[in-house]
Tab-separated table of C-alpha atoms in Angstrom:
chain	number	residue	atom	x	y	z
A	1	UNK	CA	164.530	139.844	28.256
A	2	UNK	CA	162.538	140.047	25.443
A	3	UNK	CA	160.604	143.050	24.865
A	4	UNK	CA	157.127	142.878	23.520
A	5	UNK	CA	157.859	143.805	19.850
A	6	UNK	CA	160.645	141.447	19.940
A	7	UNK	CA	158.236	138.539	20.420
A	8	UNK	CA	157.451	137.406	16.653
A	9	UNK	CA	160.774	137.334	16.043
A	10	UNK	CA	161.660	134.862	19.255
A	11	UNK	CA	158.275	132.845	19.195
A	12	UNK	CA	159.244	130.455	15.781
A	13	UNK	CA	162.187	129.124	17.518
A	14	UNK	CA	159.972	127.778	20.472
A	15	UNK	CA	157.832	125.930	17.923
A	16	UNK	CA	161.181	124.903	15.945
A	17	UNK	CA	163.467	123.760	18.395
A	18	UNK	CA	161.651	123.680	21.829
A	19	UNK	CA	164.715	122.109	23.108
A	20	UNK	CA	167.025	124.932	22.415
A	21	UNK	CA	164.413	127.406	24.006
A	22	UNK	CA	163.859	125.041	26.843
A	23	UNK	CA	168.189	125.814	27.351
A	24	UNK	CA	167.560	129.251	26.943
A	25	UNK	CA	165.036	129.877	29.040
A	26	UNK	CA	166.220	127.739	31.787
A	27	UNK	CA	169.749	130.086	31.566
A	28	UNK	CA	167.705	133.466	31.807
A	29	UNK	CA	164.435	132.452	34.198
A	30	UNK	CA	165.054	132.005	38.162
A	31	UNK	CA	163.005	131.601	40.897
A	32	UNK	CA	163.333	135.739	41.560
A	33	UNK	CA	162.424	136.726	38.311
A	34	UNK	CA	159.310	134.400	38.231
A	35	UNK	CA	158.332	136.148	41.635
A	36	UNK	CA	159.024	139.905	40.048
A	37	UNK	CA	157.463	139.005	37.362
A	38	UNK	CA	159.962	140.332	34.927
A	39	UNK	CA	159.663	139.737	31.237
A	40	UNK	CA	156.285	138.258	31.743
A	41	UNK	CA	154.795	141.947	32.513
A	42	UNK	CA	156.389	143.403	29.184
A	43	UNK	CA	154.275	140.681	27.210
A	44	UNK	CA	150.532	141.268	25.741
A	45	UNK	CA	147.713	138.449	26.188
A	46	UNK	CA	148.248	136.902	23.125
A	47	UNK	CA	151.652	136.227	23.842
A	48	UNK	CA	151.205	135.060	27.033
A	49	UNK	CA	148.608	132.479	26.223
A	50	UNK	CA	151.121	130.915	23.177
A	51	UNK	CA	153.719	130.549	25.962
A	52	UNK	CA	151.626	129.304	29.067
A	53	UNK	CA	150.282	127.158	25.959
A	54	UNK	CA	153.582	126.166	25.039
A	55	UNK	CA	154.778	125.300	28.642
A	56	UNK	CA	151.740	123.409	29.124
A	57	UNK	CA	152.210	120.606	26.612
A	58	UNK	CA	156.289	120.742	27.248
A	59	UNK	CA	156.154	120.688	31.078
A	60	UNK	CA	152.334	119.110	31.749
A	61	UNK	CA	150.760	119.170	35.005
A	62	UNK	CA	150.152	115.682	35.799
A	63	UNK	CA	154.477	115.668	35.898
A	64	UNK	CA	155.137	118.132	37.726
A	65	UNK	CA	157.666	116.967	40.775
A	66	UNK	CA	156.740	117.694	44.839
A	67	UNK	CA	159.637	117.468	46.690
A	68	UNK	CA	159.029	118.070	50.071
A	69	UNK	CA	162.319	118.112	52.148
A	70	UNK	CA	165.028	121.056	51.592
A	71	UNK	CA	166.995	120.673	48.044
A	72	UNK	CA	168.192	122.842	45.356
A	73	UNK	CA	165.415	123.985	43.021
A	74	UNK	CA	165.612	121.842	40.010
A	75	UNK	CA	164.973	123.020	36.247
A	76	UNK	CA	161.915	121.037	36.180
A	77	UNK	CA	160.644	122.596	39.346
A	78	UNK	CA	161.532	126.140	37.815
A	79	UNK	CA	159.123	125.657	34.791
A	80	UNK	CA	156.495	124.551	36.727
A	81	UNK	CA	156.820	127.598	38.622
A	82	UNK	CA	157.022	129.467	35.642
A	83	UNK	CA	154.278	127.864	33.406
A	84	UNK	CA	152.167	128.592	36.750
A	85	UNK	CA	152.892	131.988	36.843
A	86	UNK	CA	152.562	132.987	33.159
A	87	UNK	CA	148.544	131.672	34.037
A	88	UNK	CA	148.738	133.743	36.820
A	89	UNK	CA	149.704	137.508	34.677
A	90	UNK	CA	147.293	136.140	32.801
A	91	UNK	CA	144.550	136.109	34.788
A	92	UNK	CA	144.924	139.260	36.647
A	93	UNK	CA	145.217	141.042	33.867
A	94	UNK	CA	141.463	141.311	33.926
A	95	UNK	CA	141.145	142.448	30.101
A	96	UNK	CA	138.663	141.755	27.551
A	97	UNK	CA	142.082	140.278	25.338
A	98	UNK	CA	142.660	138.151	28.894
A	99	UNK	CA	139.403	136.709	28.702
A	100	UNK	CA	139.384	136.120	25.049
A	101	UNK	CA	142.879	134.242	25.249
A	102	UNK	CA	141.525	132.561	28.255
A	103	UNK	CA	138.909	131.334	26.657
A	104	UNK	CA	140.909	129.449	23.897
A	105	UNK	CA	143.305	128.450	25.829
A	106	UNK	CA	140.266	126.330	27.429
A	107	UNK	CA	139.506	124.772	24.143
A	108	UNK	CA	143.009	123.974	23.293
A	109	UNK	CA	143.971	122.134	26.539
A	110	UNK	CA	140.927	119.826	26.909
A	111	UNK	CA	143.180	118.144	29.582
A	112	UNK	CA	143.268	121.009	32.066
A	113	UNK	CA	139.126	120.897	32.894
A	114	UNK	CA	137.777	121.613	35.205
A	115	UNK	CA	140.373	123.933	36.660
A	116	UNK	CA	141.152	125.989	33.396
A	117	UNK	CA	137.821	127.367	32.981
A	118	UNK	CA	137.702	128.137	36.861
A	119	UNK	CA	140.600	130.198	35.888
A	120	UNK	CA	138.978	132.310	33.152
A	121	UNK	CA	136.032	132.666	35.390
A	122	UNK	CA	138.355	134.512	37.776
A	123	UNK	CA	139.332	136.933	34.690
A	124	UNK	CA	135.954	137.473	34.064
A	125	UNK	CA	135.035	138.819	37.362
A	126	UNK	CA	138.235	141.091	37.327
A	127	UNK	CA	137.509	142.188	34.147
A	128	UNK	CA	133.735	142.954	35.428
A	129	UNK	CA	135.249	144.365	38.376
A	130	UNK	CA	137.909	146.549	36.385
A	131	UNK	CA	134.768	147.806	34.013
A	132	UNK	CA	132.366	148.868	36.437
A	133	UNK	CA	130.440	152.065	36.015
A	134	UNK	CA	127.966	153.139	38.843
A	135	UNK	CA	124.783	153.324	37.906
A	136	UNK	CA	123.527	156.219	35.724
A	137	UNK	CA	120.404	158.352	37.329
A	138	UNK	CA	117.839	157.119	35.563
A	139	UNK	CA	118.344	153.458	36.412
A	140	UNK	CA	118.576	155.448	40.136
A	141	UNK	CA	115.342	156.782	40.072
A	142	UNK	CA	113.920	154.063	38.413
A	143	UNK	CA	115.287	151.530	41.207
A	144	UNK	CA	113.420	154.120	43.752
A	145	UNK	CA	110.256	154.195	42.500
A	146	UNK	CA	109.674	150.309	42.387
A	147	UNK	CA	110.874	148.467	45.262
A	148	UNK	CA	111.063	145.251	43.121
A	149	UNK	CA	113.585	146.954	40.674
A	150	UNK	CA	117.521	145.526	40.851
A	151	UNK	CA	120.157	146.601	39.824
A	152	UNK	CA	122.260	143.639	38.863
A	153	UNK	CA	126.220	143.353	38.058
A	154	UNK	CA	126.755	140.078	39.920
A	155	UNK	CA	126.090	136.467	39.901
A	156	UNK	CA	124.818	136.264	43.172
A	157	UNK	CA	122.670	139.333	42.521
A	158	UNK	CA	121.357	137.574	39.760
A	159	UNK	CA	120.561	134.516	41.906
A	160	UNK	CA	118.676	136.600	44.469
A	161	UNK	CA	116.534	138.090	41.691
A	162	UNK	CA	115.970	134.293	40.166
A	163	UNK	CA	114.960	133.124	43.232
A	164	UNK	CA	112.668	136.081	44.007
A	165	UNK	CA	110.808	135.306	40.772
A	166	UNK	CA	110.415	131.567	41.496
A	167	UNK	CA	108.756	133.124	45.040
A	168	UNK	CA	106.631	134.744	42.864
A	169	UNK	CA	105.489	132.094	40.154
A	170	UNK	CA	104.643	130.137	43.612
A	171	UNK	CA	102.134	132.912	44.678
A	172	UNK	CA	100.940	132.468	40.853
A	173	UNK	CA	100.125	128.922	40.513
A	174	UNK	CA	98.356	129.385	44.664
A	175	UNK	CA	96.353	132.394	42.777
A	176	UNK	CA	95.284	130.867	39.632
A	177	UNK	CA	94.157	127.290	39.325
A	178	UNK	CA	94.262	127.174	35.431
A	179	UNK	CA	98.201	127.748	35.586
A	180	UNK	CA	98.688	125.082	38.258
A	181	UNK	CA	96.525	122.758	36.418
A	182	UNK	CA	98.528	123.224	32.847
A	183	UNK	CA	101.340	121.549	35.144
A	184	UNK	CA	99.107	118.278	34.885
A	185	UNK	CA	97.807	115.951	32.826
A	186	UNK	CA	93.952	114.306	33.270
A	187	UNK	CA	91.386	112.555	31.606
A	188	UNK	CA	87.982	114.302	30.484
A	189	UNK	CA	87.045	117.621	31.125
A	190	UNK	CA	84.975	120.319	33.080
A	191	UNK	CA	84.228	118.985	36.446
A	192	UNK	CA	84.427	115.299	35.469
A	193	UNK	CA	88.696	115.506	35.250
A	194	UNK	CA	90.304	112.350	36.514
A	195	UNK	CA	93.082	110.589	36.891
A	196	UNK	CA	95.343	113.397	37.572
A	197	UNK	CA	98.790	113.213	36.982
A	198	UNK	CA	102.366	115.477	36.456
A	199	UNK	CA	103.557	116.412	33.117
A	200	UNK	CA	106.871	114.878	32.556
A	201	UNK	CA	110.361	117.482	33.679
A	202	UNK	CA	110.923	118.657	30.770
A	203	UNK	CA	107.604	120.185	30.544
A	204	UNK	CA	108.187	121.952	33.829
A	205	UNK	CA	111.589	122.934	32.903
A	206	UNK	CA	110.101	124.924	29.802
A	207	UNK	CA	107.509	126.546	31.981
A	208	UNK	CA	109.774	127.719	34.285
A	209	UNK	CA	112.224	129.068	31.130
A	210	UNK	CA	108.931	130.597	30.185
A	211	UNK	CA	107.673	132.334	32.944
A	212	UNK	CA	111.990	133.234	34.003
A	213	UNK	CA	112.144	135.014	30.232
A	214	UNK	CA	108.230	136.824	30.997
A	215	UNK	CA	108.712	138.068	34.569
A	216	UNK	CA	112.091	139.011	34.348
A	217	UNK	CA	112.026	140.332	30.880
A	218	UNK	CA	112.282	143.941	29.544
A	219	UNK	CA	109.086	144.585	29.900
A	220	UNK	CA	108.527	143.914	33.199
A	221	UNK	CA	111.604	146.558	34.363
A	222	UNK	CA	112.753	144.489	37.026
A	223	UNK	CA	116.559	144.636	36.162
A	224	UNK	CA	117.284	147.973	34.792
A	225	UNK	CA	120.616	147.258	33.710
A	226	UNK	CA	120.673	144.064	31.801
A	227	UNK	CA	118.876	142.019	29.484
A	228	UNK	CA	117.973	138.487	31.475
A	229	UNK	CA	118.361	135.594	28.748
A	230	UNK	CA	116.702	132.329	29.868
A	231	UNK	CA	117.371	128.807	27.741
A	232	UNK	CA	116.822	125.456	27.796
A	233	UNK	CA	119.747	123.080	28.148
A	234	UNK	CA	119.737	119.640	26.715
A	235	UNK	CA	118.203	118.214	29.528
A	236	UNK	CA	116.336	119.610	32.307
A	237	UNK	CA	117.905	122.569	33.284
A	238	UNK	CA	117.625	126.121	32.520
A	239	UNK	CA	120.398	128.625	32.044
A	240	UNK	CA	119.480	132.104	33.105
A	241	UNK	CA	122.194	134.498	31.793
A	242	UNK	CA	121.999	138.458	32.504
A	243	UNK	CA	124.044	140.652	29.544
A	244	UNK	CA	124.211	143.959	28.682
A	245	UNK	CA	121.850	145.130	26.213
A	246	UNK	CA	123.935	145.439	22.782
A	247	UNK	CA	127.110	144.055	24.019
A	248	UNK	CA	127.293	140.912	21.211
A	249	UNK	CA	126.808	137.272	21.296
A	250	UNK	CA	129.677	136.348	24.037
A	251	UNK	CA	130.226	138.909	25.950
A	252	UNK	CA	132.801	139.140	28.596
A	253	UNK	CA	130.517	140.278	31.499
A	254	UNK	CA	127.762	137.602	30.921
A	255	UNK	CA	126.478	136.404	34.132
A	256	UNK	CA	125.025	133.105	33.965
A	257	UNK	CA	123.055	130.708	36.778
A	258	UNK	CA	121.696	127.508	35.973
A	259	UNK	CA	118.729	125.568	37.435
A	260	UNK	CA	118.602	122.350	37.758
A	261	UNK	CA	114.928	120.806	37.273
A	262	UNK	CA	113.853	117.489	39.291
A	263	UNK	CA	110.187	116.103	39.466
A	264	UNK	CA	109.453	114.959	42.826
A	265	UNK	CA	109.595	110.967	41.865
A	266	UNK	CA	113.006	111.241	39.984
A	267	UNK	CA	115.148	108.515	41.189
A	268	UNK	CA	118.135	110.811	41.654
A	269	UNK	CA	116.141	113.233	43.631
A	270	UNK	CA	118.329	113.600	46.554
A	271	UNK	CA	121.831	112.670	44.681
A	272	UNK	CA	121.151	114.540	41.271
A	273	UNK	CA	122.025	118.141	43.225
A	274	UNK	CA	125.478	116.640	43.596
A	275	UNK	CA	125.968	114.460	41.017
A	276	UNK	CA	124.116	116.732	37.971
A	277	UNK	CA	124.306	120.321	38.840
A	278	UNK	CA	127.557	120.755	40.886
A	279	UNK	CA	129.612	117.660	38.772
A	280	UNK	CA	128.461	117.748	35.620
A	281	UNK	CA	127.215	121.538	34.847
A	282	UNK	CA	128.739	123.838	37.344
A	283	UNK	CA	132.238	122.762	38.395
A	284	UNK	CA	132.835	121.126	34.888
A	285	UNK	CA	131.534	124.446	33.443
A	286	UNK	CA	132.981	126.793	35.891
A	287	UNK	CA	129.521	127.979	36.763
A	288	UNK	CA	129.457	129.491	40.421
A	289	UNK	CA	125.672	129.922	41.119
A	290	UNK	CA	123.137	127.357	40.872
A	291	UNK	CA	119.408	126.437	42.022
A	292	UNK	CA	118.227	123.022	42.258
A	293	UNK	CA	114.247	123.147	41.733
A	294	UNK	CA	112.054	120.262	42.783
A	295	UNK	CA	108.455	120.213	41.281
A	296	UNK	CA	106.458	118.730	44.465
A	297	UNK	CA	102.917	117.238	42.911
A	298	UNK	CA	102.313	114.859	46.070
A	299	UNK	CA	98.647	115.269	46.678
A	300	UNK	CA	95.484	113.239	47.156
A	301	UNK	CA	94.322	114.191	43.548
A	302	UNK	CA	97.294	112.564	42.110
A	303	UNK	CA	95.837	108.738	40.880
A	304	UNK	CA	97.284	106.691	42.431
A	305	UNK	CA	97.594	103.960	39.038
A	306	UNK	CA	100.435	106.827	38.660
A	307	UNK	CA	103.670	104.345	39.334
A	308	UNK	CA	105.714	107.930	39.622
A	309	UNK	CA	103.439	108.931	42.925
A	310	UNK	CA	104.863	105.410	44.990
A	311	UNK	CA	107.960	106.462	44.094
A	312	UNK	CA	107.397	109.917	45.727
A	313	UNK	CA	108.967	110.476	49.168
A	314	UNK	CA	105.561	110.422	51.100
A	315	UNK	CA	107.644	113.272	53.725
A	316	UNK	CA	106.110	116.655	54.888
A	317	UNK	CA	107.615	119.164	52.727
A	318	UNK	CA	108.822	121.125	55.296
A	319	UNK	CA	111.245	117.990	55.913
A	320	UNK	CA	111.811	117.564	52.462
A	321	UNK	CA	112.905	121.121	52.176
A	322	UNK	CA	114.980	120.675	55.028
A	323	UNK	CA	116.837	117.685	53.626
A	324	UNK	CA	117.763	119.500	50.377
A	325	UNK	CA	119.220	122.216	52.684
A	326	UNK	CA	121.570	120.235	54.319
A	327	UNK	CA	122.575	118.629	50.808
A	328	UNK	CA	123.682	122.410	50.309
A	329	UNK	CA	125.900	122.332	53.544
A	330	UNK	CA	127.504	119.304	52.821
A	331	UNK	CA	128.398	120.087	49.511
A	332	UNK	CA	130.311	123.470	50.768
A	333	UNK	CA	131.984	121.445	52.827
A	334	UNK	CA	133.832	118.873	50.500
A	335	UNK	CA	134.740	122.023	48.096
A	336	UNK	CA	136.610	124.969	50.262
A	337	UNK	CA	138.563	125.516	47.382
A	338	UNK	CA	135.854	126.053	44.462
A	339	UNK	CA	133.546	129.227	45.614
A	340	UNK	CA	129.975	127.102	44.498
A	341	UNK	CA	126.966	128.707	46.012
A	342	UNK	CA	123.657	126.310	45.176
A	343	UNK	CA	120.071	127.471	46.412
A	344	UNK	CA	117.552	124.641	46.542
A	345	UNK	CA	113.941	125.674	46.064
A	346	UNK	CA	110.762	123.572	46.327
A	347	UNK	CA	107.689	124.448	44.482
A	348	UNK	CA	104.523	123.347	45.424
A	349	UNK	CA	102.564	121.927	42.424
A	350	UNK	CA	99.803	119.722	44.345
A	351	UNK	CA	96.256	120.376	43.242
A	352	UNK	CA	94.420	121.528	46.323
């Protein structure tokens, strides 16, 4: 067993002759010592990653053998095991060098998305989890003496607070006309405005990144411990990430949710929260946490010469919301084994 210093010295022969290390290996790794762990628990990150990365392109998933009935363990069946469980020391190391290796490891093996980066997404929370520091009395006094205040060191804190401050850019637009009314587009002016109709998405989706980055930024207070970092994606969502103030560019303990923007006449309205935000940005991305936002304009002042407003479901929005709820349901359903939480959230942009 090769002790960690010893590993520079080892490591050119796998990338030499793989096949004599294959031999070797196979002669000193069983099915016991994969379970103990062994020499796996004497190696750092680094290491770790070059041989899971090693094993990986030597033994690939996609071959791996499932035997079902009662048989002697095979070679082949013994690297799977231990390619698997060279991932798995990986993982719970929950280290900022774990993440980091992680991380690469993700770039490197294209192949093994989406999985992989569910994978370092685990490390991240351990490492979170292995970092944590209570809170320090001022952010404790300060979370007493405003009730809106949070104190935030989880995704789904983060989503709670997100969705909060959607509540309250609904109360804004009801308060203020003139906000509501930037959501829209008209001809003339004063009281002679007609032919009413919605900005495009994308012009939604920046308001809401907007009002996210105002309302939930420093100077508002309302997370004491982080700094919340709203963005635009490349198409109509909105990725609201949650760091620690000074911490660098990619920090381990980034929280990130993303919202996914619809306008009330999309086509994809009531496939897009499956087929957008859970396929294509959070289980390919190994996001967790995600809120599908529909802009609902349906209202008498919308012109009707608008070809977006007959393709509007003409449904009570109560319904509407209802329908988007048990999207949510279904979707938890077909995934027990990826931990996705999505919130849907209607606002209500009709002009009264």
């Amino acid at each position: 067993h090769a002790p960690r210093s010893h590993w520079q010295r080892i490591w050119p022969y796998f990338v030499a002759q793989p096949d004599v290390a294959e031999e070797a290996l196979a002669r000193v790794v069983g099915p016991g010592e994969i379970r103990e762990g062994g020499f796996l628990a004497a190696m750092d990150e680094e290491q770790l990653g070059d041989l899971y990365s090693w094993l990986s392109k030597r033994f690939p998933a996609p071959t791996d053998p499932h035997v079902m009935e009662s048989h002697y363990v095979t070679p082949r069946e013994t690297f799977t095991d231990l390619r698997n469980s060279v991932l798995l020391h990986l993982v719970q190391r929950g280290s900022p060098a774990a993440c980091d290796r992680l991380a690469r490891l993700v770039d490197a093996l294209p192949e093994q998305r989406p999985w992989l980066p569910w994978r370092l997404r685990e490390a991240r929370m351990k490492a979170r989890s292995n970092a944590w520091v209570p809170p320090t009395v001022p952010e404790v006094i300060a979370l007493f003496q405003d009730g809106r205040r949070r104190y935030v060191n989880s995704e789904p804190q983060l989503l709670s607070v997100i969705v909060a401050s959607l509540d309250r850019l609904q109360e804004r637009l009801k308060e203020r006309p003139s906000a509501l009314e930037s959501l829209w587009s008209y001809d003339g002016g004063g009281t002679r405005r007609t032919n009413y109709h919605p900005k495009d998405e994308e012009s939604l989706s920046d308001y809401v990144a907007d009002w996210l980055k105002d309302d939930l930024g420093p100077s508002k207070g309302v997370i004491v411990n982080r700094e919340v970092q709203p963005r635009r994606g490349q198409k109509t969502d909105v990725y609201v990430s949650a760091v620690v103030p000074g911490s660098g560019p990619k920090p381990a303990d980034s929280l990130t949710v993303v919202i996914e923007v619809k306008g009330c006449w999309n086509a994809a309205l009531w496939t897009a929260m499956q087929t957008q935000l859970v396929d294509e940005y959070m289980t390919a991305n190994a996001l967790g946490h995600g809120i599908y936002l529909v802009g609902w304009y349906l209202c008498d002042a919308w012109s009707d010469t608008d070809g977006r407003k007959r393709d509007t479901p003409h449904d009570p929005l109560d319904r509407v919301q209802a329908r988007l709820r048990s999207q949510v349901k279904q979707i938890a359903e077909a995934r027990p084994h990826i931990q996705i939480s999505v919130v849907p959230h209607v606002l209500n942009l009709g002009l009264e």
